[in-house]
Coordinates of C-alpha atoms and ligand atoms in Angstrom, one line a residue:
X118 CA 74.1 116.3 24.6
X119 CA 74.3 118.7 27.5
X120 CA 73.8 121.9 25.8
X121 CA 73.6 124.9 28.0
X122 CA 70.7 127.3 27.6
X123 CA 71.6 130.9 27.3
X124 CA 69.7 133.9 28.6
X125 CA 69.4 137.1 26.8
X126 CA 66.8 139.0 28.7
X127 CA 68.9 139.4 31.8
X128 CA 71.5 141.9 30.6
X129 CA 69.7 144.9 32.0
X130 CA 69.1 143.3 35.4
X131 CA 72.7 142.1 35.6
X132 CA 73.9 145.5 34.8
X133 CA 72.8 146.9 38.1
X134 CA 75.7 145.2 39.7
X135 CA 78.0 146.9 37.2
X136 CA 78.0 150.4 38.7
X137 CA 79.9 152.3 36.2
X138 CA 77.7 151.6 33.2
X139 CA 74.2 150.4 32.8
X140 CA 74.2 148.0 30.0
X141 CA 71.5 148.2 27.4
X142 CA 70.0 144.9 26.3
X143 CA 72.7 143.5 24.2
X144 CA 71.6 143.8 20.5
X145 CA 74.1 141.1 19.5
X146 CA 72.5 138.6 21.7
X147 CA 69.1 139.1 20.4
X148 CA 68.2 136.4 17.9
X149 CA 71.6 134.8 18.2
X150 CA 72.2 131.2 18.9
X151 CA 72.7 132.2 22.5
X152 CA 69.1 133.4 22.9
X153 CA 66.6 131.1 24.6
X154 CA 64.3 129.5 22.0
X155 CA 66.6 130.4 19.2
X156 CA 67.2 127.4 16.9
X157 CA 70.5 126.2 18.2
X158 CA 73.0 125.9 15.5
X159 CA 75.5 123.1 15.9
X160 CA 78.2 125.5 14.7
X161 CA 79.1 129.1 15.3
X162 CA 81.7 130.9 13.3
X163 CA 82.8 127.6 11.9
X164 CA 83.4 126.0 15.3
X165 CA 81.5 123.1 16.6
X166 CA 79.5 124.2 19.6
X167 CA 80.5 122.5 22.8
X168 CA 79.5 123.2 26.4
X169 CA 83.1 123.4 27.5
X170 CA 83.9 126.0 24.9
X171 CA 81.1 128.2 26.3
X172 CA 81.8 127.5 30.0
X173 CA 83.8 129.5 32.5
X174 CA 86.0 127.2 34.6
X175 CA 87.1 127.8 38.2
X176 CA 90.0 126.0 39.9
X177 CA 89.6 125.1 43.5
X178 CA 92.7 124.4 45.5
X179 CA 90.8 122.3 48.1
X180 CA 93.3 122.6 50.8
X181 CA 92.9 126.4 50.9
X182 CA 89.3 126.9 50.0
X183 CA 87.1 126.2 53.0
X184 CA 87.7 124.2 56.1
X185 CA 84.5 122.7 57.5
X186 CA 85.8 120.9 60.6
X187 CA 88.3 123.3 62.2
X188 CA 91.5 121.4 61.5
X189 CA 93.0 124.2 59.5
X190 CA 92.8 122.3 56.2
X191 CA 90.2 123.0 53.5
X192 CA 88.0 120.0 52.6
X193 CA 85.2 118.7 50.4
X194 CA 82.4 119.6 52.8
X195 CA 83.9 123.0 52.8
X196 CA 83.6 123.3 49.0
X197 CA 80.0 122.1 49.3
X198 CA 79.2 124.9 51.7
X199 CA 80.5 127.5 49.2
X200 CA 78.7 126.2 46.1
X201 CA 76.1 129.0 46.3
X202 CA 78.9 131.6 46.2
X203 CA 80.3 129.9 43.1
X204 CA 76.9 129.8 41.5
X205 CA 76.4 133.5 42.2
X206 CA 79.8 134.2 40.7
X207 CA 78.5 132.6 37.5
X208 CA 81.1 130.0 36.8
X209 CA 80.0 126.7 35.2
X210 CA 82.7 124.1 35.9
X211 CA 84.7 123.5 39.0
X212 CA 88.1 121.8 38.8
X213 CA 89.1 120.5 42.1
X214 CA 92.8 119.8 42.9
X215 CA 93.7 116.1 43.7
X216 CA 91.3 114.7 46.3
X217 CA 92.8 111.2 46.6
X218 CA 94.5 109.5 49.5
X219 CA 98.0 110.9 49.7
X220 CA 100.8 111.5 52.2
X221 CA 100.9 115.0 50.8
X222 CA 104.6 115.3 49.9
X223 CA 103.3 117.6 47.1
X224 CA 99.8 118.5 48.4
X225 CA 98.0 115.5 46.9
X226 CA 99.9 115.4 43.6
X227 CA 101.4 112.2 45.1
X228 CA 98.7 109.7 45.2
X229 CA 98.7 106.6 47.5
X230 CA 95.3 105.2 46.6
X231 CA 93.3 106.4 43.6
X232 CA 90.1 104.9 44.9
X233 CA 90.1 106.6 48.3
X234 CA 89.6 110.2 49.4
X235 CA 92.4 112.0 51.2
X236 CA 91.5 111.7 54.9
X237 CA 92.1 115.5 55.5
X238 CA 89.6 116.2 52.7
X239 CA 86.8 113.9 54.0
X240 CA 85.4 110.6 52.9
X241 CA 84.0 109.1 49.7
X242 CA 80.5 110.0 51.0
X243 CA 81.7 113.6 51.2
X244 CA 82.9 113.4 47.6
X245 CA 79.5 111.9 46.4
X246 CA 77.7 114.6 48.4
X247 CA 79.8 117.4 46.8
X248 CA 79.2 116.0 43.3
X249 CA 75.5 115.7 43.8
X250 CA 75.2 119.2 45.3
X251 CA 77.2 120.5 42.3
X252 CA 74.9 118.9 39.8
X253 CA 71.8 120.1 41.7
X254 CA 72.9 123.7 41.0
X255 CA 73.6 123.0 37.3
X256 CA 77.3 123.2 37.8
X257 CA 79.8 120.6 36.6
X258 CA 82.9 119.3 38.3
X259 CA 86.1 117.9 36.9
X260 CA 88.8 116.2 38.9
X261 CA 92.6 116.1 38.7
X262 CA 94.1 113.0 37.1
X263 CA 97.7 112.6 38.3
X264 CA 99.0 109.5 36.5
X265 CA 102.5 110.4 35.3
X266 CA 103.6 109.4 38.8
X267 CA 102.2 108.0 42.1
X268 CA 103.3 108.4 45.7
X269 CA 106.2 106.1 46.7
X270 CA 103.7 104.9 49.3
X271 CA 101.3 103.6 46.6
X272 CA 101.0 99.8 46.9
X273 CA 102.4 99.4 43.4
X274 CA 105.6 101.1 44.3
X275 CA 105.9 99.2 47.6
X276 CA 105.9 96.0 45.5
X277 CA 108.0 97.5 42.7
X278 CA 110.9 98.4 45.0
X279 CA 111.2 94.8 46.1
X280 CA 113.3 94.2 43.1
X281 CA 113.6 92.6 39.7
X282 CA 111.5 89.4 40.2
X283 CA 108.5 91.3 41.5
X284 CA 105.4 91.5 39.1
X285 CA 105.1 95.2 39.9
X286 CA 108.8 96.0 39.3
X287 CA 108.1 97.2 35.7
X288 CA 105.3 99.5 36.9
X289 CA 108.0 102.1 37.4
X290 CA 111.1 103.2 35.5
X291 CA 114.2 101.5 37.0
X292 CA 117.7 101.6 35.6
X293 CA 121.1 100.5 36.8
X294 CA 123.5 103.3 37.6
X295 CA 126.5 104.3 35.5
X296 CA 130.2 104.6 36.6
X297 CA 129.7 107.7 38.6
X298 CA 126.3 107.0 39.9
X299 CA 122.9 108.0 38.4
X300 CA 121.7 106.6 35.1
X301 CA 121.6 110.0 33.4
X302 CA 122.0 113.7 34.2
X303 CA 118.3 114.6 34.4
X304 CA 117.4 117.1 37.2
X305 CA 114.2 116.8 39.2
X306 CA 111.8 119.7 39.1
X307 CA 112.1 119.9 42.8
X308 CA 115.9 119.9 43.1
X309 CA 118.6 117.3 42.9
X310 CA 118.8 114.4 40.5
X311 CA 115.7 112.8 39.0
X312 CA 117.0 109.4 40.1
X313 CA 116.9 107.8 43.5
X314 CA 118.7 104.5 44.3
X315 CA 116.4 102.0 46.0
X316 CA 115.6 98.3 46.4
X317 CA 117.8 95.2 46.6
X318 CA 119.3 95.4 43.2
X319 CA 121.1 98.7 43.6
X320 CA 118.9 100.2 40.8
X321 CA 117.6 103.7 40.5
X322 CA 114.0 104.8 39.9
X323 CA 113.1 107.9 37.9
X324 CA 111.2 110.8 39.6
X325 CA 110.8 113.9 37.6
X326 CA 109.2 115.5 40.6
X327 CA 110.0 114.8 44.3
X328 CA 111.6 111.5 45.5
X329 CA 108.3 110.6 46.8
X330 CA 106.7 110.8 43.3
X331 CA 108.2 107.9 41.3
X332 CA 107.2 108.0 37.6
X333 CA 105.0 105.3 36.3
X334 CA 106.2 103.2 33.3
X335 CA 103.5 103.8 30.7
X336 CA 105.3 101.5 28.3
X337 CA 104.0 98.6 30.4
X338 CA 100.5 97.8 29.1
X339 CA 99.4 96.7 32.6
X340 CA 100.0 100.3 33.9
X341 CA 97.9 101.7 31.1
X342 CA 95.1 99.2 31.9
X343 CA 95.2 100.1 35.6
X344 CA 95.0 103.9 34.8
X345 CA 92.0 103.3 32.5
X346 CA 90.2 101.3 35.2
X347 CA 90.8 104.2 37.7
X348 CA 89.3 106.6 35.2
X349 CA 86.3 104.4 34.7
X350 CA 85.8 104.3 38.4
X351 CA 85.4 108.1 38.6
X352 CA 83.6 108.5 35.3
X353 CA 81.0 106.0 36.5
X354 CA 80.4 108.3 39.5
X355 CA 79.3 111.0 37.0
X356 CA 82.2 113.4 37.1
X357 CA 82.3 115.8 34.1
X358 CA 85.9 115.3 33.1
X359 CA 89.6 115.5 34.0
X360 CA 92.4 118.0 34.3
X361 CA 95.4 115.8 33.5
X362 CA 98.6 116.5 35.3
X363 CA 101.8 116.7 33.2
X364 CA 100.2 114.5 30.6
X365 CA 103.0 115.0 27.9
X366 CA 105.5 113.3 30.3
X367 CA 103.8 109.9 30.2
X368 CA 106.1 108.7 27.4
X369 CA 109.8 109.0 27.8
X370 CA 112.6 108.4 25.4
X371 CA 113.4 104.8 26.2
X372 CA 117.1 105.4 25.8
X373 CA 116.9 108.0 28.6
X374 CA 119.7 110.0 27.1
X375 CA 121.7 112.6 28.9
X376 CA 120.6 116.1 28.4
X377 CA 122.9 118.3 26.3
X378 CA 124.0 121.6 28.0
X379 CA 121.6 123.6 25.9
X380 CA 118.7 121.4 26.8
X381 CA 119.2 122.0 30.5
X382 CA 117.5 125.3 30.4
X383 CA 114.4 123.8 28.9
X384 CA 114.5 120.5 30.5
X385 CA 110.7 120.0 30.6
X386 CA 110.8 119.5 26.8
X387 CA 113.1 116.6 27.3
X388 CA 110.9 114.8 29.9
X389 CA 108.1 114.6 27.4
X390 CA 110.1 113.6 24.4
X391 CA 109.0 110.0 24.2
X392 CA 107.7 108.4 21.0
X393 CA 104.3 107.2 22.4
X394 CA 102.7 110.2 24.0
X395 CA 100.0 110.4 21.4
X396 CA 99.5 106.7 21.1
X397 CA 98.8 106.4 24.8
X398 CA 96.5 109.4 24.9
X399 CA 94.5 108.0 21.9
X400 CA 94.3 104.7 23.6
X401 CA 93.0 106.4 26.7
X402 CA 90.4 108.2 24.7
X403 CA 89.2 105.0 23.0
X404 CA 89.1 103.0 26.3
X405 CA 87.5 105.6 28.5
X406 CA 86.7 109.2 27.4
X407 CA 84.9 108.4 24.1
X408 CA 82.1 106.8 26.1
X409 CA 81.2 109.8 28.1
X410 CA 80.2 113.5 27.6
X411 CA 83.1 114.8 29.5
X412 CA 85.8 117.4 29.0
X413 CA 89.5 117.0 29.3
X414 CA 92.2 119.6 29.7
X415 CA 95.8 118.5 29.7
X416 CA 98.5 120.3 31.6
X417 CA 101.0 120.6 28.8
X418 CA 104.3 121.4 30.6
X419 CA 107.1 121.5 28.0
X420 CA 104.8 121.6 25.0
X421 CA 105.6 124.1 22.3
X422 CA 103.0 126.0 20.4
X423 CA 103.8 124.0 17.3
X424 CA 103.0 120.7 19.2
X425 CA 99.7 121.9 20.6
X426 CA 97.5 120.7 17.7
X427 CA 98.7 117.2 18.2
X428 CA 97.1 117.0 21.6
X429 CA 93.8 118.8 20.8
X430 CA 92.9 118.6 17.2
X431 CA 89.4 117.2 17.6
X432 CA 89.8 114.8 14.7
X433 CA 92.6 113.0 16.6
X434 CA 90.6 111.7 19.5
X435 CA 92.9 112.9 22.2
X436 CA 92.2 115.8 24.6
X437 CA 89.8 118.7 24.3
X438 CA 92.1 121.5 25.5
X439 CA 95.5 122.0 27.1
X440 CA 97.2 124.5 29.3
X441 CA 100.2 125.9 27.5
X442 CA 102.5 127.9 29.8
X443 CA 104.4 130.3 27.6
X444 CA 102.3 133.3 28.6
X445 CA 101.9 132.6 32.3
X446 CA 105.6 131.8 32.7
X447 CA 106.8 134.8 30.7
X448 CA 110.2 135.9 32.1
X449 CA 110.4 132.8 34.3
X450 CA 113.5 130.7 34.6
X451 CA 112.8 128.1 37.2
X452 CA 112.5 130.0 40.5
X453 CA 113.7 133.3 39.0
X454 CA 111.5 136.0 37.5
X455 CA 113.0 138.4 35.0
X456 CA 111.5 141.5 33.4
X457 CA 109.2 140.9 30.4
X458 CA 107.5 143.0 27.8
X459 CA 103.8 143.4 27.1
X460 CA 104.5 143.1 23.3
X461 CA 106.0 139.7 23.9
X462 CA 103.1 138.6 25.9
X463 CA 100.7 139.8 23.2
X464 CA 102.7 137.9 20.6
X465 CA 102.3 134.6 22.5
X466 CA 98.5 135.0 22.7
X467 CA 98.3 136.2 19.2
X468 CA 100.1 133.2 17.8
X469 CA 97.6 130.9 19.6
X470 CA 94.5 132.8 19.0
X471 CA 94.9 133.6 15.4
X472 CA 95.3 130.0 14.3
X473 CA 92.5 129.7 11.7
X474 CA 92.1 125.9 12.3
X475 CA 88.5 125.4 13.5
X476 CA 89.4 122.0 15.0
X477 CA 91.5 123.5 17.8
X478 CA 90.3 125.2 20.9
X479 CA 92.4 127.0 23.5
X480 CA 92.3 127.7 27.2
X481 CA 93.0 131.2 28.5
X482 CA 94.3 131.6 32.1
X483 CA 96.7 133.9 34.0
X484 CA 97.6 131.8 37.0
X485 CA 96.9 128.7 38.9
X486 CA 98.1 126.9 42.1
X487 CA 101.6 126.6 40.6
X488 CA 102.0 130.3 39.9
X489 CA 102.0 133.6 41.9
X490 CA 98.9 135.7 42.0
X491 CA 98.0 137.1 38.6
X492 CA 97.7 140.6 40.2
X493 CA 101.3 140.6 41.2
X494 CA 102.6 139.2 38.0
X495 CA 100.4 141.0 35.4
X496 CA 98.7 143.8 37.3
X497 CA 99.7 146.2 40.0
X498 CA 99.0 145.0 43.5
X499 CA 99.7 148.4 45.2
X500 CA 96.8 149.8 47.1
X501 CA 96.4 152.6 44.5
X502 CA 96.0 150.3 41.5
X503 CA 94.9 147.0 42.9
X504 CA 91.2 147.3 42.2
X505 CA 91.5 148.7 38.7
X506 CA 94.2 146.3 37.6
X507 CA 92.2 143.3 39.0
X508 CA 89.2 144.4 37.0
X509 CA 91.3 144.9 33.9
X510 CA 92.7 141.4 34.3
X511 CA 89.1 140.1 34.6
X512 CA 88.3 141.8 31.4
X513 CA 91.3 140.2 29.7
X514 CA 90.5 136.7 31.1
X515 CA 86.9 136.9 29.9
X516 CA 87.3 138.4 26.5
X517 CA 90.3 136.6 25.0
X518 CA 90.0 133.7 22.8
X519 CA 89.8 130.4 24.6
X520 CA 87.9 128.9 27.5
X521 CA 88.7 131.0 30.6
X522 CA 90.0 129.3 33.7
X523 CA 89.8 131.4 36.9
X524 CA 91.7 130.5 40.0
X525 CA 90.2 130.9 43.4
X526 CA 90.6 134.2 45.1
X527 CA 91.5 136.1 41.9
X528 CA 87.8 137.2 41.7
X529 CA 88.3 139.2 44.8
X530 CA 91.8 140.4 43.9
X531 CA 93.9 138.3 46.3
X532 CA 97.6 139.1 46.2
X533 CA 100.9 137.4 46.9
X534 CA 101.7 136.7 50.5
X535 CA 104.1 138.9 52.4
X536 CA 106.6 136.1 53.0
X537 CA 109.6 137.4 55.0
X538 CA 111.7 134.2 55.7
X539 CA 112.5 130.9 54.0
X540 CA 111.1 129.0 56.9
X541 CA 107.6 130.3 56.2
X542 CA 107.2 128.4 52.9
X543 CA 105.7 124.9 52.8
X544 CA 106.2 123.9 49.2
X545 CA 108.4 120.9 48.5
X546 CA 109.8 122.8 45.5
X547 CA 111.1 125.6 47.8
X548 CA 112.8 123.1 50.0
X549 CA 114.4 121.2 47.2
X550 CA 115.7 124.2 45.3
X551 CA 116.9 125.8 48.6
X552 CA 119.1 122.8 49.1
X553 CA 120.4 123.0 45.5
X554 CA 121.0 126.7 45.3
X555 CA 121.5 128.2 48.7
X556 CA 123.1 125.4 50.7
X557 CA 125.6 124.8 47.9
X558 CA 126.5 128.5 48.1
X559 CA 125.5 129.2 44.4
X560 CA 123.0 131.8 45.4
X561 CA 122.6 134.0 48.5
X562 CA 119.7 133.4 50.9
X563 CA 118.6 137.0 50.3
X564 CA 118.5 136.7 46.5
X565 CA 116.7 133.4 46.8
X566 CA 114.1 134.9 49.1
X567 CA 113.6 138.0 47.0
X568 CA 112.8 135.8 44.0
X569 CA 110.6 133.4 45.9
X570 CA 108.5 136.3 47.0
X571 CA 107.7 136.8 43.3
X572 CA 107.6 133.2 42.1
X573 CA 106.7 130.8 44.9
X574 CA 103.7 128.6 44.4
X575 CA 102.8 129.2 48.1
X576 CA 101.8 132.8 47.1
X577 CA 98.6 131.5 45.5
X578 CA 98.0 128.7 48.0
X579 CA 97.2 130.8 51.1
X580 CA 93.6 130.4 52.3
X581 CA 90.7 131.9 50.5
X582 CA 89.7 135.2 52.0
X583 CA 86.0 134.9 52.8
X584 CA 85.6 137.7 55.4
X585 CA 87.4 140.0 57.8
X586 CA 87.0 137.6 60.7
X587 CA 90.0 135.9 62.2
X588 CA 91.5 133.5 59.6
X589 CA 89.4 135.2 57.0
X590 CA 86.4 132.8 57.7
X591 CA 88.5 130.0 56.1
X592 CA 88.8 128.0 59.4
X593 CA 88.0 128.2 63.1
X594 CA 91.5 126.8 63.8
X595 CA 94.1 129.2 65.1
X596 CA 96.7 127.7 62.8
X597 CA 95.6 127.1 59.2
X598 CA 98.1 124.9 57.2
X599 CA 99.4 128.0 55.5
X600 CA 98.9 131.5 57.0
X601 CA 96.1 133.7 55.9
X602 CA 97.2 136.9 54.2
X603 CA 96.9 139.7 56.7
X604 CA 95.3 141.8 54.0
X605 CA 92.1 139.7 54.4
X606 CA 90.7 142.5 56.6
X607 CA 90.3 144.6 53.5
X608 CA 90.3 142.0 50.7
X609 CA 87.5 139.5 51.2
X610 CA 84.4 138.1 49.6
X611 CA 82.0 139.4 52.2
X612 CA 82.8 143.0 51.9
X613 CA 83.0 142.8 48.1
X614 CA 79.6 141.1 47.8
X615 CA 78.2 144.1 49.6
X616 CA 79.9 146.7 47.4
X617 CA 78.4 147.1 43.9
X618 CA 81.7 148.5 42.5
X619 CA 83.8 145.6 43.8
X620 CA 86.1 143.4 41.9
X621 CA 83.8 140.5 42.7
X622 CA 80.8 142.2 41.3
X623 CA 82.8 143.2 38.2
X624 CA 83.6 139.5 37.6
X625 CA 80.0 138.6 38.0
X626 CA 78.9 141.1 35.4
X627 CA 81.5 140.2 33.0
X628 CA 80.8 136.5 33.2
X629 CA 77.2 137.1 32.5
X630 CA 78.2 139.5 29.6
X631 CA 80.2 136.7 28.1
X632 CA 77.4 134.3 28.5
X633 CA 75.1 136.2 26.3
X634 CA 77.6 137.2 23.7
X635 CA 78.7 134.4 21.4
X636 CA 81.3 136.7 19.7
X637 CA 83.3 136.6 23.0
X638 CA 83.3 132.8 22.8
X639 CA 83.5 131.9 19.1
X640 CA 84.5 135.2 17.6
X641 CA 87.7 135.7 15.7
X642 CA 90.6 137.4 17.5
X643 CA 92.5 140.3 16.1
X644 CA 95.3 142.1 17.9
X645 CA 94.9 145.6 16.5
X646 CA 98.0 147.2 17.8
X647 CA 100.6 144.5 18.6
X648 CA 103.6 146.8 18.9
X649 CA 102.1 149.1 21.6
X650 CA 104.1 148.7 24.8
X651 CA 101.3 149.6 27.3
X652 CA 98.0 149.4 25.5
X653 CA 96.3 146.2 24.5
X654 CA 93.7 146.8 21.8
X655 CA 91.9 143.9 20.2
X656 CA 88.8 142.8 18.6
X657 CA 86.5 139.7 19.0
X658 CA 84.1 139.4 16.2
X659 CA 82.0 137.0 14.1
X660 CA 79.5 137.6 11.3
X661 CA 80.8 141.2 11.1
X662 CA 79.6 141.9 14.7
X663 CA 81.7 142.0 17.8
X664 CA 83.5 143.9 20.4
X665 CA 86.5 146.2 20.7
X666 CA 88.5 145.8 23.9
X667 CA 91.0 148.5 25.0
X668 CA 93.2 147.9 28.0
X669 CA 95.7 150.2 29.5
X670 CA 98.1 147.7 31.0
X671 CA 100.2 150.3 32.8
X672 CA 100.1 152.4 36.0
X673 CA 100.1 155.7 34.3
X674 CA 97.4 157.6 32.3
X675 CA 97.8 157.1 28.6
X676 CA 96.5 159.2 25.8
X677 CA 95.8 156.7 23.1
X678 CA 94.8 157.3 19.5
X679 CA 92.8 154.4 18.3
X680 CA 94.2 152.8 15.1
X681 CA 92.7 154.2 11.9
X682 CA 91.0 151.0 11.1
X683 CA 89.0 151.0 14.3
X684 CA 85.5 152.3 14.8
X685 CA 84.3 151.9 18.3
X686 CA 80.5 151.7 18.9
X687 CA 78.8 152.1 22.2
X688 CA 80.8 151.7 25.3
X689 CA 79.4 148.6 27.0
X690 CA 81.7 148.0 30.0
X691 CA 84.3 150.1 31.7
X692 CA 86.2 149.7 35.0
X693 CA 86.8 153.3 35.5
X694 CA 85.0 156.0 37.4
X695 CA 84.5 158.1 34.3
X696 CA 83.7 156.2 31.3
X697 CA 84.1 159.0 28.7
X698 CA 83.3 158.0 25.2
X699 CA 86.1 160.2 23.9
X700 CA 87.4 158.3 20.9
X701 CA 89.3 158.3 18.7
X702 CA 91.8 159.9 21.1
X703 CA 91.2 158.1 24.4
X704 CA 92.4 159.2 27.7
X705 CA 92.9 156.0 29.6
X706 CA 93.5 156.1 33.3
X707 CA 95.9 153.6 34.9
X708 CA 94.6 150.0 34.3
X709 CA 91.5 151.3 32.6
X710 CA 89.6 148.6 30.7
X711 CA 86.9 149.2 28.1
X712 CA 84.7 147.1 26.0
X713 CA 83.0 148.8 23.1
X714 CA 80.6 147.4 20.7
X715 CA 81.8 147.2 17.2
X716 CA 85.4 147.2 16.1
X717 CA 86.7 147.6 12.6
X718 CA 85.7 150.2 10.2
X719 CA 84.5 148.8 6.8
Ligands
LIG1623 O1 102.7 120.8 37.7 C1 103.7 120.4 36.8 C2 104.5 121.5 36.2 O2 105.0 121.2 35.1 C3 104.7 122.8 36.7 O3 103.7 123.6 36.8 C4 105.5 122.7 38.0 O4 104.8 122.2 39.1 C5 106.0 124.1 38.3 O5 106.6 124.6 37.2 C6 106.9 124.1 39.4 O6 107.1 125.4 39.7 C7 101.8 119.8 38.1 C8 101.0 120.3 39.3 O7 100.2 121.3 38.8 C9 101.9 120.6 40.4 O8 101.2 121.2 41.5 C10 102.6 119.4 40.9 O9 103.6 119.7 41.8 C11 103.3 118.7 39.7 O10 102.5 118.6 38.5 C12 103.7 117.3 40.1 O11 102.5 116.5 40.1
LIG1624 CA1 89.2 120.4 57.4

């Protein structure tokens, strides 16, 4: 068992980086299972202890993290050069985006060879080096497993498209067309139909994503056996687990029925509606995962809250955790962003976090490489409120219930890119939906651009801002694959490392704070004021001890009377200049975040 050891004597030292408040040694950590030498209980608050429940994860979008050879593309050597930064941030597990050989129609989510490293990212030796360096620092690394589809340049597909007699034909999903063309009315995520005619027999193959991403036929046992072999190949190298791309889509309804008009708006629930999803995941578990101490997190596009337990109930032998997207995609309809309410967001988290079932474990995240920057969506990216709201979102990420997943650059408050023309986007999704929406005249170019500025995936894919140097220290090339955000002169890791009150140092302190306080990991969650439209007030507690978290999620000062039932103790963390312990009537400055000891009266 890889059980992490926890420190408890370091709280005071760590606090020096948290300028606004010097933390006393945390009384809750003393003598707890998180203290060194304490007898480690296998359970806390009824949950089985697991390293991946206690860890903080960090997603690296390799292409944009660090370029080591000046070609303008981030790479594996680049990640290795930045491991000390990640260690000092305090994260435990790195998730790297797909590193496999790929023609990059969808930035590596289209794999040509699962046993080869993408040339732009380096070589297999570079991968082995990165993994070894990661382990040397006590970090773990998980890789992206993209097996709902391959690249059309994968050898299997090259064979498959030769037609019906070919032994690989059934590796993919082929159907004859209907009277007026395609086999059914399914749309592709990236625009147009999900079907493409190809090969000598006039058949169509299914591609839920781009044309260059044909869906594998998981109903073919040979396909499953191939996937399990690929997984063993990487597991035997010593990776610590997998993030599984669109895993609910591996089983399709074999009748491939047309979508009804009311299904169109939620078409991702249709893609995953096959009868064998759980059989296949359980088979995968038995064949591969059960034999290793690894973690799995499934990207659960289209999965409703009610279906979540089927994927992660620990008695079922499927996955450890999933990403469920209701919160992160609040107000989203494909490429459009509509207004949303804080009360609705709180309700989504509340439903997930107050499930009493101890066999389930959530993730908590506010963005990733498919979503705009969390600061633009959930905070306030204006110069006036950027720092405070970034720190508030850090507080939220690290005190909610579920394993936190950070995305690169959020720890320094990176923002959406100031895109000003359609031609500046790289994303295959932008190009596909442009064809569907603008070229057909359904939507004006202005409206489309104004929405993309809010929703495009490219917003979070611009290079990591390491310094104020040209290209933010990401590359020595004059033309990185996606432009660096001009605000890197001000927003970068180097100047924040040097400033004790920076967003970066706030993240560092909070990560350490979480590490020594089991109530923030295993404690029960209670939303104390679900109907408040700007204040988020909740408690995390176990064994009658815990924390009260009060967040002003608005850009105005709010006078807030704590609910009667609440009895805040000592103020432990605050992101504001003047942490006044003024309860029960609090004066909360814009985006002020506070963590108090204690919580409920009684
Ligand atoms: O994403 C799948 C997914 O369901 C969405 O997040 C989707 O990409 C998004 O809604 C489009 O705006 C995964 C990967 O994370 C994504 O980068 C890939 O493009 C996709 O699968 C295909 O592999
Ligand atoms: Ca490079």
